[in-house]
Short mmCIF file of N, CA and C in Angstrom, two decimals:
data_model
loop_
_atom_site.label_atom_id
_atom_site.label_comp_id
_atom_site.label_asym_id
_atom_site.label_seq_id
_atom_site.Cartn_x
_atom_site.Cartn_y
_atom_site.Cartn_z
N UNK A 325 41.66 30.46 -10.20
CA UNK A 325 42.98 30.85 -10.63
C UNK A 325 43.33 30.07 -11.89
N UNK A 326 43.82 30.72 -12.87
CA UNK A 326 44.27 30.27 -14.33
C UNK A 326 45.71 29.74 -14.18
N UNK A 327 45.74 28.43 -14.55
CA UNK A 327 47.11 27.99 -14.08
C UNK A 327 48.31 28.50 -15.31
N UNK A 328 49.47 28.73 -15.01
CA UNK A 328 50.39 29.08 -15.74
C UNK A 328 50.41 28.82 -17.38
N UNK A 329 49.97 28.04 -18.00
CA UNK A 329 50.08 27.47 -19.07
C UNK A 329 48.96 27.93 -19.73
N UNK A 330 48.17 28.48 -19.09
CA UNK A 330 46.61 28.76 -19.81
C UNK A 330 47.08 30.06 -19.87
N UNK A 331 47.85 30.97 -19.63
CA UNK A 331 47.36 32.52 -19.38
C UNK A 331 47.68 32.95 -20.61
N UNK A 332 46.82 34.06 -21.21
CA UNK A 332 47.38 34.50 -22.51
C UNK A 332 48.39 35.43 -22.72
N UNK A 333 49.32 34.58 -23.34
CA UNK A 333 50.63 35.89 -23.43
C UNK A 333 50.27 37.40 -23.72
N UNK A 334 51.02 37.91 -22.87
CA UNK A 334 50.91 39.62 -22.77
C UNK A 334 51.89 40.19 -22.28
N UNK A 335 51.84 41.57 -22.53
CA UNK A 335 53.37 42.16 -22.12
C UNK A 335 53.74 42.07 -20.70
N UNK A 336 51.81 42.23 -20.30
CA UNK A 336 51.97 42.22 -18.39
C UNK A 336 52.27 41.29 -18.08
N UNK A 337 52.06 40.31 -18.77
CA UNK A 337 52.41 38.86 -17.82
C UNK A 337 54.38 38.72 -18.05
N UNK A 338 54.41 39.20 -18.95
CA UNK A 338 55.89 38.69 -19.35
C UNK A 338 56.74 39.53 -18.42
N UNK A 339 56.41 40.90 -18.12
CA UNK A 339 56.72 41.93 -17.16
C UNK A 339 56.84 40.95 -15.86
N UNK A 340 56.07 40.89 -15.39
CA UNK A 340 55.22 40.39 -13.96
C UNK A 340 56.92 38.63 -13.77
N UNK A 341 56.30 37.96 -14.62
CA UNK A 341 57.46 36.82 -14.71
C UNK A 341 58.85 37.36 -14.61
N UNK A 342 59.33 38.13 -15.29
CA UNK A 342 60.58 38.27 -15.53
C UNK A 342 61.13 39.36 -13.65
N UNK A 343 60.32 39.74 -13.72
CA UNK A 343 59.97 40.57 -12.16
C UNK A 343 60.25 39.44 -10.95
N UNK A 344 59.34 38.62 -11.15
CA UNK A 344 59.52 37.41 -9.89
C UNK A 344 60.60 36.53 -10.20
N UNK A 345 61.44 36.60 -11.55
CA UNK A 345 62.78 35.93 -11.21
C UNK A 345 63.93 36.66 -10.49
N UNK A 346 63.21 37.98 -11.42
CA UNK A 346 64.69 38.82 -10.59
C UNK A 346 64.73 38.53 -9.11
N UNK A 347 63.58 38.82 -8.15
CA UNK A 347 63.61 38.78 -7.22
C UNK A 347 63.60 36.89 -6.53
N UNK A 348 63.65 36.00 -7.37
CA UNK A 348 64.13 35.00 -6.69
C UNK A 348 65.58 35.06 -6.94
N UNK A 349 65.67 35.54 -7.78
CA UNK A 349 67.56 35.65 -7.29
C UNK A 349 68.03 36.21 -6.53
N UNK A 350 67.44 37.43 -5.91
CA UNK A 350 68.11 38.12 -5.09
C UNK A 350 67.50 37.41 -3.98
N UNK A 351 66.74 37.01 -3.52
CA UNK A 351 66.19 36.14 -2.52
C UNK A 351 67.51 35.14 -2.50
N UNK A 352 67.89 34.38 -3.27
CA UNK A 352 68.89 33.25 -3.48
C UNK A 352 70.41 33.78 -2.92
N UNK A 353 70.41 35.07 -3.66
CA UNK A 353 71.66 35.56 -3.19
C UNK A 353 71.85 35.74 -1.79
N UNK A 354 70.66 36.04 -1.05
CA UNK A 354 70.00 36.56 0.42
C UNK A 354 70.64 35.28 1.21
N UNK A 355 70.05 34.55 0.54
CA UNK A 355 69.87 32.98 1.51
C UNK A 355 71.33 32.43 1.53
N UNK A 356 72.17 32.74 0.22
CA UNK A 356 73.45 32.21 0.40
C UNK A 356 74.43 32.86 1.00
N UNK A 357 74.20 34.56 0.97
CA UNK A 357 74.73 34.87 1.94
C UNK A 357 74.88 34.30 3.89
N UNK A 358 73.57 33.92 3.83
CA UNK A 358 73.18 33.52 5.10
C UNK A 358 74.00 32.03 5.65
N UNK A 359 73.91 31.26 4.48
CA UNK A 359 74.85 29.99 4.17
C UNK A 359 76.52 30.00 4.36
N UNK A 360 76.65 31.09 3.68
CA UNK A 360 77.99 31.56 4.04
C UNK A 360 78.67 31.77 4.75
N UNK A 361 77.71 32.22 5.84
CA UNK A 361 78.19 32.41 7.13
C UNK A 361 77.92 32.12 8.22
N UNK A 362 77.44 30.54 8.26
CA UNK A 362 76.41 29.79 9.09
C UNK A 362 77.27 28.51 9.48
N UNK A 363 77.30 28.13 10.34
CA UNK A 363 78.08 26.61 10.91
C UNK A 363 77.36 26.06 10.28
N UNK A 364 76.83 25.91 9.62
CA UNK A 364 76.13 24.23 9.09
C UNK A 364 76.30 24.02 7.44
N UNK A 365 76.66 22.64 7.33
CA UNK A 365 76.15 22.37 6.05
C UNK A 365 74.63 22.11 5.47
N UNK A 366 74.02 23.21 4.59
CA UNK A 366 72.86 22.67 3.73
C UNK A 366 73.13 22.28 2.99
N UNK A 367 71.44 20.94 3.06
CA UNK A 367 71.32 20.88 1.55
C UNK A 367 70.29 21.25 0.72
N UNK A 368 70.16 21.12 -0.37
CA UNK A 368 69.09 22.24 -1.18
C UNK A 368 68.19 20.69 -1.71
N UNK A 369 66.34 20.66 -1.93
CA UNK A 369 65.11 19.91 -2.38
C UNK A 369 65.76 21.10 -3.53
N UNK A 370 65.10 19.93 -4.75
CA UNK A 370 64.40 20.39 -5.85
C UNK A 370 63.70 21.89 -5.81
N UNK A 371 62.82 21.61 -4.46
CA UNK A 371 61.75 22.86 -4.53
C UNK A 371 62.74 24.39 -3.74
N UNK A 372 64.30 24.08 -3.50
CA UNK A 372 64.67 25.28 -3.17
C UNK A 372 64.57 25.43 -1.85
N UNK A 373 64.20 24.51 -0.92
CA UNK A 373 63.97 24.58 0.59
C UNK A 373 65.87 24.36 0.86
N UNK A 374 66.53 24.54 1.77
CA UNK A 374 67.42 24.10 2.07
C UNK A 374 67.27 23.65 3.61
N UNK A 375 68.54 22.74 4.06
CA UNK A 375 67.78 22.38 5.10
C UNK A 375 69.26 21.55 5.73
N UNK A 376 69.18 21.78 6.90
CA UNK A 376 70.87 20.91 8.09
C UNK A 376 69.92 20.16 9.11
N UNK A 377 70.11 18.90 8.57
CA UNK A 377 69.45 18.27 9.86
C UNK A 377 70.91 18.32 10.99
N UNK A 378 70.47 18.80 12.30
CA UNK A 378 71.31 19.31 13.12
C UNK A 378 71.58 18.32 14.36
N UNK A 379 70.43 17.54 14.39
CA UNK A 379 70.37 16.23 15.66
C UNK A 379 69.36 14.97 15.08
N UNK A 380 69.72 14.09 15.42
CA UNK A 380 69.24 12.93 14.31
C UNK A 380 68.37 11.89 15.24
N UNK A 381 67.45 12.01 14.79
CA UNK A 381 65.68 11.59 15.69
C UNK A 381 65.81 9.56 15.28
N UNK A 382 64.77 9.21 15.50
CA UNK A 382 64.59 7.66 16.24
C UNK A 382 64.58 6.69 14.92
N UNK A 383 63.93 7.60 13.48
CA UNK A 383 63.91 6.90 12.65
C UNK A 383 62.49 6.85 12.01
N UNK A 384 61.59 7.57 12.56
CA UNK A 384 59.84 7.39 12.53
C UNK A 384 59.82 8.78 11.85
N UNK A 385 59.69 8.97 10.16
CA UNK A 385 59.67 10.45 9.22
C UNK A 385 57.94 10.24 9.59
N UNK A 386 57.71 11.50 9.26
CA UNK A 386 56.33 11.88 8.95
C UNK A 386 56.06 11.58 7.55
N UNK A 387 54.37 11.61 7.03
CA UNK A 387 54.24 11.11 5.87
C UNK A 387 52.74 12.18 5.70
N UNK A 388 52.46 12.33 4.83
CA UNK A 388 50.90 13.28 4.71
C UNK A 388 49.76 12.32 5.18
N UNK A 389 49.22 13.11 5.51
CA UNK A 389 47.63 12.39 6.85
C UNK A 389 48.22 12.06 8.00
N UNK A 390 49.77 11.88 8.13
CA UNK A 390 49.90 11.70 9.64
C UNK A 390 49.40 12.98 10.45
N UNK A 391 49.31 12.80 11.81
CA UNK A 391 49.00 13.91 12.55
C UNK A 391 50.12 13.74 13.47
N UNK A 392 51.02 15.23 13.30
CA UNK A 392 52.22 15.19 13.58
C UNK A 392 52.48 16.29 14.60
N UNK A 393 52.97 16.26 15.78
CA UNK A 393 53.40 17.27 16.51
C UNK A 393 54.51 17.36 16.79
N UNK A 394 54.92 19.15 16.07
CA UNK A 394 55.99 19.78 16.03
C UNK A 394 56.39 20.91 16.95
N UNK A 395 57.68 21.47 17.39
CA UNK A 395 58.05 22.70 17.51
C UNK A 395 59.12 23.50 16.58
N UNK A 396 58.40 24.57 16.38
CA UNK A 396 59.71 25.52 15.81
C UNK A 396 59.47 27.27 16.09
N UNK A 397 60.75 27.97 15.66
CA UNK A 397 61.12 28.85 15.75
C UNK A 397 61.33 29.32 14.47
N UNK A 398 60.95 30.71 14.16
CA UNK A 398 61.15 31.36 12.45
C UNK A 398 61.27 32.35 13.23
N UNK A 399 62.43 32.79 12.00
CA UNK A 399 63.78 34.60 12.18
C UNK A 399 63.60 34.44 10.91
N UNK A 400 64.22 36.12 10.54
CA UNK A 400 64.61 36.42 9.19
C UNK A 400 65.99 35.92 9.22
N UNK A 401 66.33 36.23 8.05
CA UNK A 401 67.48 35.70 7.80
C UNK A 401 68.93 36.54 8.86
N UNK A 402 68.35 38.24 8.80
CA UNK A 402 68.86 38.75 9.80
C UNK A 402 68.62 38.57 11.04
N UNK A 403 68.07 37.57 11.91
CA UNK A 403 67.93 37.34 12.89
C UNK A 403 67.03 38.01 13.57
N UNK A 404 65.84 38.49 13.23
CA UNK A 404 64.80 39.36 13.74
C UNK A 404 63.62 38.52 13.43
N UNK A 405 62.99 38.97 14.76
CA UNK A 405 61.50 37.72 14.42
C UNK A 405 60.54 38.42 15.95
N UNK A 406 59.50 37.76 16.38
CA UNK A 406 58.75 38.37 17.08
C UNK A 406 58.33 37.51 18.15
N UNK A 407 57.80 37.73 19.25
CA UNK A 407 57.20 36.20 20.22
C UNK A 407 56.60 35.27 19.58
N UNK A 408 55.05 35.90 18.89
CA UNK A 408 54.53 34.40 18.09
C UNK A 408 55.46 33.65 17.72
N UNK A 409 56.65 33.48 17.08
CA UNK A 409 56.76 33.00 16.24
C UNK A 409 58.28 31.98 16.78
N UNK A 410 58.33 32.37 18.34
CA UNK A 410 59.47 31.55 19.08
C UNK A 410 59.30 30.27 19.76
N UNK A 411 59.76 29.58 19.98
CA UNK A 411 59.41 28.54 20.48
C UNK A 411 58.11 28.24 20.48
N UNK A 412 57.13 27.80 19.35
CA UNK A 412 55.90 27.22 19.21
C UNK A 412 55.45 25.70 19.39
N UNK A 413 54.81 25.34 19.69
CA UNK A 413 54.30 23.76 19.78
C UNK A 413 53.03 23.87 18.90
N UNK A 414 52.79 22.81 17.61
CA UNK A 414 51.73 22.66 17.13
C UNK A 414 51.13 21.30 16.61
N UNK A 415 50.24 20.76 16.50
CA UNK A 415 49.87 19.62 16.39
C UNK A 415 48.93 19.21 14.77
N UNK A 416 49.35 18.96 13.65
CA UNK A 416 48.01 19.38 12.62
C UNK A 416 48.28 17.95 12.02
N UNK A 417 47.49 18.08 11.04
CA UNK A 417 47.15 16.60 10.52
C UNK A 417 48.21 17.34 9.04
N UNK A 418 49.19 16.54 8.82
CA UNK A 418 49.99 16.83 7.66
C UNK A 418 49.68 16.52 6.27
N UNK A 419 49.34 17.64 5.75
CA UNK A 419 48.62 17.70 4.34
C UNK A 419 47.21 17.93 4.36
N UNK A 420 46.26 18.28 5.18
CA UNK A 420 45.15 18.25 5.41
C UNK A 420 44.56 20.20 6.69
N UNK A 421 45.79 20.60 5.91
CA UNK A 421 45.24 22.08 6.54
C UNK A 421 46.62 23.36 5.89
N UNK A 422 46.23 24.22 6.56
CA UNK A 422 46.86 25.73 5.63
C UNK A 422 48.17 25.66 5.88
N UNK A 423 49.00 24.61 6.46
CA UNK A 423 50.25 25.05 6.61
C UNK A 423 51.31 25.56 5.30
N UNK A 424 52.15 25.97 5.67
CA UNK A 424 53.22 26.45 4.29
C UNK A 424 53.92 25.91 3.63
N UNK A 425 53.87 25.29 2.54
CA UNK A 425 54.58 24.32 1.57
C UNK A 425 55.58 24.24 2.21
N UNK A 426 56.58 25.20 2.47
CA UNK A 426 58.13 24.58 3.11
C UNK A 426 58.36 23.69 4.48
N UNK A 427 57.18 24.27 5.59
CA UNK A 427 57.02 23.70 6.15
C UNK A 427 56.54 21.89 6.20
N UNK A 428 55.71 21.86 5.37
CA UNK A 428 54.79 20.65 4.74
C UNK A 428 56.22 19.76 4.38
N UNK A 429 57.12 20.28 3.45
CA UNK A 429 58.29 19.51 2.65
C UNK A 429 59.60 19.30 4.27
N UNK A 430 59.71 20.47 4.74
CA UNK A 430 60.74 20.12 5.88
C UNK A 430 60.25 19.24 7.38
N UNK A 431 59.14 18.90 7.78
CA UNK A 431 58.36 18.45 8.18
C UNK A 431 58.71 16.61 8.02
N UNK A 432 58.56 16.24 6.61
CA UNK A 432 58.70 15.39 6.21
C UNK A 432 60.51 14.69 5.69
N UNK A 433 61.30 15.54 5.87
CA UNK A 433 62.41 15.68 6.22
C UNK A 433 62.98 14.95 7.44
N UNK A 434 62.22 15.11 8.30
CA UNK A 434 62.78 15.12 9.51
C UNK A 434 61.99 13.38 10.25
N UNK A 435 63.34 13.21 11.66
CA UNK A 435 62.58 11.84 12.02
C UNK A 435 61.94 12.42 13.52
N UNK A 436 61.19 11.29 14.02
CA UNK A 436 60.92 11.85 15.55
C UNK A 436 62.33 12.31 16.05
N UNK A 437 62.07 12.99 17.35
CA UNK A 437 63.36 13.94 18.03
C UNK A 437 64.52 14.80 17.35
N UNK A 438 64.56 14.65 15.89
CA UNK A 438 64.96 15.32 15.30
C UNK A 438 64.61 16.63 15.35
N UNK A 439 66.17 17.47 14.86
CA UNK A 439 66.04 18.91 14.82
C UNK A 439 66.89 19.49 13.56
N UNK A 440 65.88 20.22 12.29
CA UNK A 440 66.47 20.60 11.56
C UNK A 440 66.53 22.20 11.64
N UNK A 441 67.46 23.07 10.67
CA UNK A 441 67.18 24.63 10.35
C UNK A 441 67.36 24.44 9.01
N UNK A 442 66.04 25.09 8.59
CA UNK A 442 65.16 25.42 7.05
C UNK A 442 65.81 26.69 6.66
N UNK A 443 65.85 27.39 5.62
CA UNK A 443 65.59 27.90 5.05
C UNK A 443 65.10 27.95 4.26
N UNK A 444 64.21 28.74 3.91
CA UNK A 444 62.66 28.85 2.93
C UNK A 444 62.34 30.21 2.32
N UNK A 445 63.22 30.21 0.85
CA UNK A 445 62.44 31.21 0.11
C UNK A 445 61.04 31.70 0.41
N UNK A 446 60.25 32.68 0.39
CA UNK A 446 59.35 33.80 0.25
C UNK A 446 58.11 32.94 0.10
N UNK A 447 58.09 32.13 -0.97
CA UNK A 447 57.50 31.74 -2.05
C UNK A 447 56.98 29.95 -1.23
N UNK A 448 57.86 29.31 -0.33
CA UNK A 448 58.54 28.40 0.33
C UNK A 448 57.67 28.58 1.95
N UNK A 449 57.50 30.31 2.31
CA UNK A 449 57.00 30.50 3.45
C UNK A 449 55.64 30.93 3.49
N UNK A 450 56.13 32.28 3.96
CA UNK A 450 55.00 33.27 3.87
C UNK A 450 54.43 34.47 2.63
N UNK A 451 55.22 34.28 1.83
CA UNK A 451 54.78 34.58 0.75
C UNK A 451 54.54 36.10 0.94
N UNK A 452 53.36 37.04 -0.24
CA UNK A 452 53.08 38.39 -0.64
C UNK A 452 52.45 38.22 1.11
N UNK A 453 51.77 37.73 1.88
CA UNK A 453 51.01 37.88 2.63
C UNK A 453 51.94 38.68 4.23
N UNK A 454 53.32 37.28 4.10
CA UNK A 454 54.33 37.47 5.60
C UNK A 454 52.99 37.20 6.59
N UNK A 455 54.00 37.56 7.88
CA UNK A 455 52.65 37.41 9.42
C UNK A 455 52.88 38.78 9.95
N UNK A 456 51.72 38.79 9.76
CA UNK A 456 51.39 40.57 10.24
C UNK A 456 51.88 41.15 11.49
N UNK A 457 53.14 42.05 11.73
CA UNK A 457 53.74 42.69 12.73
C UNK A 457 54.76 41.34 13.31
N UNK A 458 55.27 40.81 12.73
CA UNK A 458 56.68 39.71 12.52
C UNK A 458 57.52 39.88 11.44
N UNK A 459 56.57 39.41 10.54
CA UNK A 459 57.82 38.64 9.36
C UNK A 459 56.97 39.24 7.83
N UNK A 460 57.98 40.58 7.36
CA UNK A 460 57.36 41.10 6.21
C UNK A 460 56.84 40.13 5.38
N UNK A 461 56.33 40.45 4.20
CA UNK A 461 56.09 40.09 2.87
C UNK A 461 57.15 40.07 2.46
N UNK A 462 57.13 38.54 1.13
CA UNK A 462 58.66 38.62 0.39
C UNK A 462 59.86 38.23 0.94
N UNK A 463 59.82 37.95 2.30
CA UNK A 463 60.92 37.29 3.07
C UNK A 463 61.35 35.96 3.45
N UNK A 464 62.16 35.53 3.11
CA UNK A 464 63.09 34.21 3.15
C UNK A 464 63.12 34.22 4.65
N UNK A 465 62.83 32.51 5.24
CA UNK A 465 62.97 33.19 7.00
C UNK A 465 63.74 31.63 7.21
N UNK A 466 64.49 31.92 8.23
CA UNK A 466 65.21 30.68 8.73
C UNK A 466 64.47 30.03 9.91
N UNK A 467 64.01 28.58 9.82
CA UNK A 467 63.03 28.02 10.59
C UNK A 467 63.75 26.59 11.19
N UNK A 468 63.51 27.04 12.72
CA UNK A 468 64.48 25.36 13.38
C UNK A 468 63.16 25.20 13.38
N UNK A 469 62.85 23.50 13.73
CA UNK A 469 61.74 22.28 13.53
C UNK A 469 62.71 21.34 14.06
N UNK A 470 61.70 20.57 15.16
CA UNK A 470 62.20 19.56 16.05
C UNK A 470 60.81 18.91 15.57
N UNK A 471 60.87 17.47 15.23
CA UNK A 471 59.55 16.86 15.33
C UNK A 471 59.56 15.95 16.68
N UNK A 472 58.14 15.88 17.32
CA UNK A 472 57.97 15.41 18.57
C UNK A 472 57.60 14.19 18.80
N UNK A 473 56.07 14.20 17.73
CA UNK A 473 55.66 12.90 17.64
C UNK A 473 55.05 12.69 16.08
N UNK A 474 54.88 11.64 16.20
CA UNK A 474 54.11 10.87 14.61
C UNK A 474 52.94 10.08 14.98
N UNK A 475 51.26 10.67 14.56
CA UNK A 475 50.86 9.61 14.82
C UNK A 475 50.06 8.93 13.46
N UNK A 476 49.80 7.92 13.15
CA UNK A 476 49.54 7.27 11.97
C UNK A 476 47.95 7.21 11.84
#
């Protein structure tokens, strides 16, 4: 993959860019609607994750290479989502496998027993790909995360 800075200007590319802003705005608009009308205060990372820590854990954050076991739950923003994707338990070594950037960043957010709700641009989740017969492509999804344990 040719990283951003290398590609040679062209009409397609300038097309293609100006295309994926529009639609992070309307993604943005999506998400603030959702904000709008949500009991919680977020707050917004740099990278656009937003995030309410909702119950406040022991004090022990995760860090990358820890091997960290989590649970969470991902909905769309309209509240539609599928079994996989409800009450999960998973255990991975953080930074060291396929998980989803937003996840990876909200993850690290959080302390043991803590419980946050994410929201995570498209781009943040599941991306052009989504999870097949859940959660389209292109969709912003709202994700609670309780972290369980930390191990070093």
């Amino acid at each position: 993959q040719v990283p951003y800075n290398k590609i040679e200007p062209s009409k397609e590319n300038e097309c293609l860019m100006e295309m994926n802003k529009e639609f992070a705005l309307i993604e943005d608009s999506l998400i603030q609607t959702y904000i709008d009308t949500s009991r919680f205060s977020f707050t917004t990372t740099n990278t656009g994750l937003r995030y309410s820590i909702v119950s406040k854990g022991n004090g022990t954050k995760a860090a990358m290479g820890d091997e960290i076991t989590y649970k969470y739950s991902v909905r769309q923003l309209t509240g539609e989502s599928c079994e996989k994707m409800l009450d999960q338990t998973r255990t991975v070594s953080l930074g060291k496998n396929d998980l989803e950037r937003g996840f990876r960043e909200a993850l690290q957010l959080l302390e043991v027993s803590s419980t946050g709700v994410f929201l995570m641009p498209s781009f943040l989740a599941y991306g052009v790909i989504g999870v097949p017969k859940c959660i389209p492509s292109w969709t912003p999804v709202v994700c609670t995360i309780t972290l369980i344990d930390v191990g070093k």
